[in-house]
Coordinates of C-alpha atoms and ligand atoms in Angstrom, one line a residue:
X1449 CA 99.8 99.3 100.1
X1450 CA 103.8 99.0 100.5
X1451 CA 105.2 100.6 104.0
X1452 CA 108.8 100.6 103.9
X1453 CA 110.8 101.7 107.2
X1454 CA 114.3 101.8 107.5
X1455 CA 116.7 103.3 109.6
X1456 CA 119.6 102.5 111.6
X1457 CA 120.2 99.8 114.7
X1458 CA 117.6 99.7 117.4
X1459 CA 115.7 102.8 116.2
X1460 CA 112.7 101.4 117.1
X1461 CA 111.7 100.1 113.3
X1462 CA 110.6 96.8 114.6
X1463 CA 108.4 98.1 117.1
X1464 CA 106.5 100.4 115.8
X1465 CA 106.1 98.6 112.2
X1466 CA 104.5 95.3 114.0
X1467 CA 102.0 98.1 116.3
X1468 CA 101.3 99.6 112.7
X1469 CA 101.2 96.4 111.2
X1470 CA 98.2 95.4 114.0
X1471 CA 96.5 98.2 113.8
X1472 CA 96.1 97.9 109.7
X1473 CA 96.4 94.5 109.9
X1474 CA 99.0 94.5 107.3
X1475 CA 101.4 91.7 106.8
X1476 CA 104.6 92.5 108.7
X1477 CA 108.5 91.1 107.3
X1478 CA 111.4 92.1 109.2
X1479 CA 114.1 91.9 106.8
X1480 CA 116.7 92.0 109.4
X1481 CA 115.6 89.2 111.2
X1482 CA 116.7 87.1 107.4
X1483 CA 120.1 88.7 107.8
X1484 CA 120.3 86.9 111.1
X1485 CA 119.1 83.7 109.7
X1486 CA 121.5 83.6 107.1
X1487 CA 124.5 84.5 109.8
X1488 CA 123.3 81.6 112.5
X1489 CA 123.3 79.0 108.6
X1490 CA 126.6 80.2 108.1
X1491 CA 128.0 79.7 111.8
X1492 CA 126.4 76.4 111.7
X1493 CA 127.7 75.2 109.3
X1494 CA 131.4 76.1 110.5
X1495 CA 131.8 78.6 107.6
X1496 CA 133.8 82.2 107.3
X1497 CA 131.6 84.7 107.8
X1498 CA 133.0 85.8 104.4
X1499 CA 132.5 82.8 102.5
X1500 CA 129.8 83.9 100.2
X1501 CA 129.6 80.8 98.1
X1502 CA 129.3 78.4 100.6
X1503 CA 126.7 80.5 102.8
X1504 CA 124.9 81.0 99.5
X1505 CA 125.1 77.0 99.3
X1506 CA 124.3 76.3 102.9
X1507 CA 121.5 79.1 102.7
X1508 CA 120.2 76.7 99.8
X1509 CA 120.3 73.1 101.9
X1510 CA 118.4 74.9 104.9
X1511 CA 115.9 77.0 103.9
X1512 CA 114.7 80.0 105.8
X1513 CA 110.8 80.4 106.0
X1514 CA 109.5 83.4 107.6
X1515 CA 105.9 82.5 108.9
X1516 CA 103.4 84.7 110.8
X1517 CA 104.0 84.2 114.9
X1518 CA 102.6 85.4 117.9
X1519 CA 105.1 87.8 118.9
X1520 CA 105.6 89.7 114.8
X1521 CA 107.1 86.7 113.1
X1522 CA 108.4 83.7 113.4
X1523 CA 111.7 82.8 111.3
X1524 CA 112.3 79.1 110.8
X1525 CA 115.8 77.6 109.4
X1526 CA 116.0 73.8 108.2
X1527 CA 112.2 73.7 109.5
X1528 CA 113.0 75.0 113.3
X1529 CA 112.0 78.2 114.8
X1530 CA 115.1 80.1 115.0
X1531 CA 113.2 83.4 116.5
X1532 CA 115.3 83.6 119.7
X1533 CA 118.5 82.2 118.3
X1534 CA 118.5 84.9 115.9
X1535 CA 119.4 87.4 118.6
X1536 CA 122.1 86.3 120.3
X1537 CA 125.3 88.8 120.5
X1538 CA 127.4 86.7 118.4
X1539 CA 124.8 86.4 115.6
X1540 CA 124.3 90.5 116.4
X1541 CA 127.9 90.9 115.9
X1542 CA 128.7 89.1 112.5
X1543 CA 125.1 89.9 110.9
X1544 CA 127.1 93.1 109.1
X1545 CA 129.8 91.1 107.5
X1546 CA 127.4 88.1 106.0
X1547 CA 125.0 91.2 104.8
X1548 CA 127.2 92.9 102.9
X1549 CA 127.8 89.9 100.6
X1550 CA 126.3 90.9 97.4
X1551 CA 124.8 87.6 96.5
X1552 CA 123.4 87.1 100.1
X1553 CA 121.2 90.5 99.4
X1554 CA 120.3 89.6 96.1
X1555 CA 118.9 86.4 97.2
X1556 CA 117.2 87.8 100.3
X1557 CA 115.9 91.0 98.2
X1558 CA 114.9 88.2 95.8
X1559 CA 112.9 86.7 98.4
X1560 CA 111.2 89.9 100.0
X1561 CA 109.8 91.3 97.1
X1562 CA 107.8 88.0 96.5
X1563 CA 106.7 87.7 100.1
X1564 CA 105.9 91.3 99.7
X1565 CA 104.0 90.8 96.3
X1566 CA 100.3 90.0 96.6
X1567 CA 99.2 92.0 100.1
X1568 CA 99.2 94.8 102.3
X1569 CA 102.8 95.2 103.6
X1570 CA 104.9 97.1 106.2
X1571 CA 108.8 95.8 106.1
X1572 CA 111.5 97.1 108.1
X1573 CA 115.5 96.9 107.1
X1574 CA 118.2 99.2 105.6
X1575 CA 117.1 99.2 102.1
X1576 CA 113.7 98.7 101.6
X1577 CA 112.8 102.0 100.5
X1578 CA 116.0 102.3 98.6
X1579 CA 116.0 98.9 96.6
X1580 CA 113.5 96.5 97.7
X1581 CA 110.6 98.3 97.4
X1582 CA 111.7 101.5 95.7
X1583 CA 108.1 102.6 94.8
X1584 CA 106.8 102.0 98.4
X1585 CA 103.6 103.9 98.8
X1586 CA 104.9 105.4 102.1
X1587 CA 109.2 105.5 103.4
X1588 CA 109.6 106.3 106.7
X1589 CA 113.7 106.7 107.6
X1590 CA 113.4 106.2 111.3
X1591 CA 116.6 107.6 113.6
X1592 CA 117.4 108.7 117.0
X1593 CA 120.6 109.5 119.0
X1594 CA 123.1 106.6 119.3
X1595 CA 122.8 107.2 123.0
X1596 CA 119.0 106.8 123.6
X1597 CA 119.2 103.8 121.2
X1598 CA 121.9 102.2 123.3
X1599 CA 119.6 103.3 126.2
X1600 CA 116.6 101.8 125.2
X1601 CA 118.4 98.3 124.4
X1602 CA 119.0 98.0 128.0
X1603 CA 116.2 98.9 128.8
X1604 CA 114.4 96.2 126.5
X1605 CA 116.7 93.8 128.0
X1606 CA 116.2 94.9 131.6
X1607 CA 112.2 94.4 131.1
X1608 CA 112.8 90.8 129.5
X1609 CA 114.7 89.7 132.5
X1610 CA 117.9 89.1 130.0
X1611 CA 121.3 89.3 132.0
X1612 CA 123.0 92.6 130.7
X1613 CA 126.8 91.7 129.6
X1614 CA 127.8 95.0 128.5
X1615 CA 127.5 98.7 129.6
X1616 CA 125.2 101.2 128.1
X1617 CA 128.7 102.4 126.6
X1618 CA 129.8 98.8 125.6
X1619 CA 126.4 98.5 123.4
X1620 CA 126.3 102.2 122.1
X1621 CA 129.9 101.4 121.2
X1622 CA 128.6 98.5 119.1
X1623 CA 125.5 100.3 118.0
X1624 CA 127.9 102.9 116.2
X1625 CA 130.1 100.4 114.5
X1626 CA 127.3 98.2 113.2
X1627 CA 125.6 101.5 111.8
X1628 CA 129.0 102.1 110.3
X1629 CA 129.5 99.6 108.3
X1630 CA 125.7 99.4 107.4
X1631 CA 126.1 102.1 105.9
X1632 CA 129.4 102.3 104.2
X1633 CA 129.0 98.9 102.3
X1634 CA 129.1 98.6 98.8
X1635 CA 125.7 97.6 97.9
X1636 CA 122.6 99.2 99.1
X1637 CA 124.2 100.6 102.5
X1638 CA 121.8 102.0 104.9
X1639 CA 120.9 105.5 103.5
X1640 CA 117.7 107.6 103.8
X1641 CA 116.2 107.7 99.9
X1642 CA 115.3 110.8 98.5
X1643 CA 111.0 110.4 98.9
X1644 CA 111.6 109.3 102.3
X1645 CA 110.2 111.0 105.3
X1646 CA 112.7 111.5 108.0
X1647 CA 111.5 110.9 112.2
X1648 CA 113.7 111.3 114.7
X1649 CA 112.3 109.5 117.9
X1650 CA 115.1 110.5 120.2
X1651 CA 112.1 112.4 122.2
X1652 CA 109.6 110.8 121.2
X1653 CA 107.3 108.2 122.7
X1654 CA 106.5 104.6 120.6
X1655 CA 102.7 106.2 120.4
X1656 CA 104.1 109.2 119.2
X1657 CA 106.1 107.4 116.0
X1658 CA 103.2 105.2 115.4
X1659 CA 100.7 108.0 115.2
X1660 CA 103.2 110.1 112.7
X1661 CA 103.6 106.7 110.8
X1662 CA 99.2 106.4 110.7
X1663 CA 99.0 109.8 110.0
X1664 CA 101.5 109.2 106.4
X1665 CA 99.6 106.4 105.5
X1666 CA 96.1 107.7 106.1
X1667 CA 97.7 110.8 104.0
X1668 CA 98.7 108.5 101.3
X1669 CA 95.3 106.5 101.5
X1670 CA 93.6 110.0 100.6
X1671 CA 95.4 110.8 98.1
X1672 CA 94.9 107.8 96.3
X1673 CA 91.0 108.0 96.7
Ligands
CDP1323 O1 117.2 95.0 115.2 P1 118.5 95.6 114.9 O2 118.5 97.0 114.6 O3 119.6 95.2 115.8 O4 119.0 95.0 113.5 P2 118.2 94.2 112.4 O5 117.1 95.1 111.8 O6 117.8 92.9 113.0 O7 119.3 94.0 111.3 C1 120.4 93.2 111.5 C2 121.5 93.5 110.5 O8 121.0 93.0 109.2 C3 121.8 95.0 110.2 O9 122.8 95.5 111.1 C4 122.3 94.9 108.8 O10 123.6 94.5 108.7 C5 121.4 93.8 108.1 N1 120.3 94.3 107.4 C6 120.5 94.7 106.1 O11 121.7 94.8 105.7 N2 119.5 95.1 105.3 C7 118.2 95.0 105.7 N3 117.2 95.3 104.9 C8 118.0 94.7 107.1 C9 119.0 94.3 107.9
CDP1324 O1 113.9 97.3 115.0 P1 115.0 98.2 115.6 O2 116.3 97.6 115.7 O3 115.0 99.5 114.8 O4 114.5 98.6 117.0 P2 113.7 97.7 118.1 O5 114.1 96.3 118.1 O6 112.2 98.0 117.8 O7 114.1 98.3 119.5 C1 113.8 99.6 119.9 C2 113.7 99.7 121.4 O8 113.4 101.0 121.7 C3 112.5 98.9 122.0 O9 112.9 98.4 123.3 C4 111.4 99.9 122.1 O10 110.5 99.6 123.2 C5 112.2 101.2 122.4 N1 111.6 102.5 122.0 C6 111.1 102.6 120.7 O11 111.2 101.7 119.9 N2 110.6 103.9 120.2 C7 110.5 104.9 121.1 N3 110.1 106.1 120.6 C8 111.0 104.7 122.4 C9 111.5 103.5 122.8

């Protein structure tokens, strides 16, 4: 069975998908988390974030390796975990420009439909349900106000004990542009696809999402039976 989730920034996707994920235990892949990757190659490697040749060729030398991990998964560039690293707001604020290269998503698409090939999987992006896996058994487009999104950020980092460097304005401001040009890039931009069922978690609890999310597959799982 193919689970694909997408929706815009901090919706939640990653959260509920790796609870699902548990539950079922299906194999989880958080496409965004490859995006990342191929960001922190290219600032590694001192490139423009719009050098798409030479990220493609640095992309090449190091390698990313997504491998199960105790927290979801683990991502690994040139052999070292990367997880963290990943994250950072620089890496956040760049990750938009190096995805929208068109031979950067061909190679990563490239990549997820073989990890998704032989098993159970639940994957999380922009464009799963759209162009990855366009004949998903379930699409979930997962949304919620820019507001509660930039909310719950702080929250998340609040919990963690990570020092806050922004307001909730500062990050919802952010939030909104990244979601921008998400979605008006050239190739596969974020957009809800057609079979997709939309759940807006503005008011809703995690529970809550990951119960509607059970309840489509078991649907699904019937209806195949
Ligand atoms: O977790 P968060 O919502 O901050 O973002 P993410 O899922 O880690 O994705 C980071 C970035 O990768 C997104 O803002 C997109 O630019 C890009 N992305 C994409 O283009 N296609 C995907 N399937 C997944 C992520
Ligand atoms: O993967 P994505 O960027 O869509 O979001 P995330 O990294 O899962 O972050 C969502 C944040 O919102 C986490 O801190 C969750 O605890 C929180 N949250 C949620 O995911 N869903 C709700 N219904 C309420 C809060």
């Amino acid at each position: 069975m193919q689970v694909a989730i997408d929706g815009p920034a901090s919706a939640g996707k990653s959260t509920v998908a790796k609870i699902v994920a548990g539950k079922l235990s299906f194999v989880y892949i958080d496409t965004g988390a490859m995006y990342r990757a191929c960001t922190l190659i290219a600032r590694n490697h001192g490139l423009a974030y719009s050098d798409e040749a030479g990220i493609l060729k640095a992309i090449d030398q190091d390698g990313i390796v997504l491998e199960p991990g105790e927290n979801g998964q683990k991502v690994l560039v040139a052999g070292e975990d990367v997880s963290l690293e990943i994250r950072t707001p620089e890496i956040t604020a760049n990750v938009s420009e190096v995805s929208a290269l068109p031979g950067v998503r061909a190679k990563m698409v490239e990549l997820q439909r073989e990890l998704a090939g032989s098993t159970d999987v639940i994957m999380d992006g922009r464009d799963i349900g759209t162009t990855v896996l366009p004949n998903a058994d379930v699409k979930i487009f997962l949304v919620a106000s820019a507001r509660s999104r930039a909310e719950r950020r702080m929250l998340d980092w609040q919990q963690k004990g990570i020092e806050a460097k922004q307001t909730v304005e500062e990050i919802e401001a952010d939030i909104a542009k990244r979601d921008y040009l998400d979605s008006h890039r050239e190739v596969s931009p974020l957009q809800k696809a057609d079979d997709a069922i939309e759940i807006d978690s503005t008011n809703l609890t995690i529970d809550q999402v990951v119960d509607a999310i059970l309840a489509e597959i078991a649907k699904k799982r019937n209806n195949l039976n």
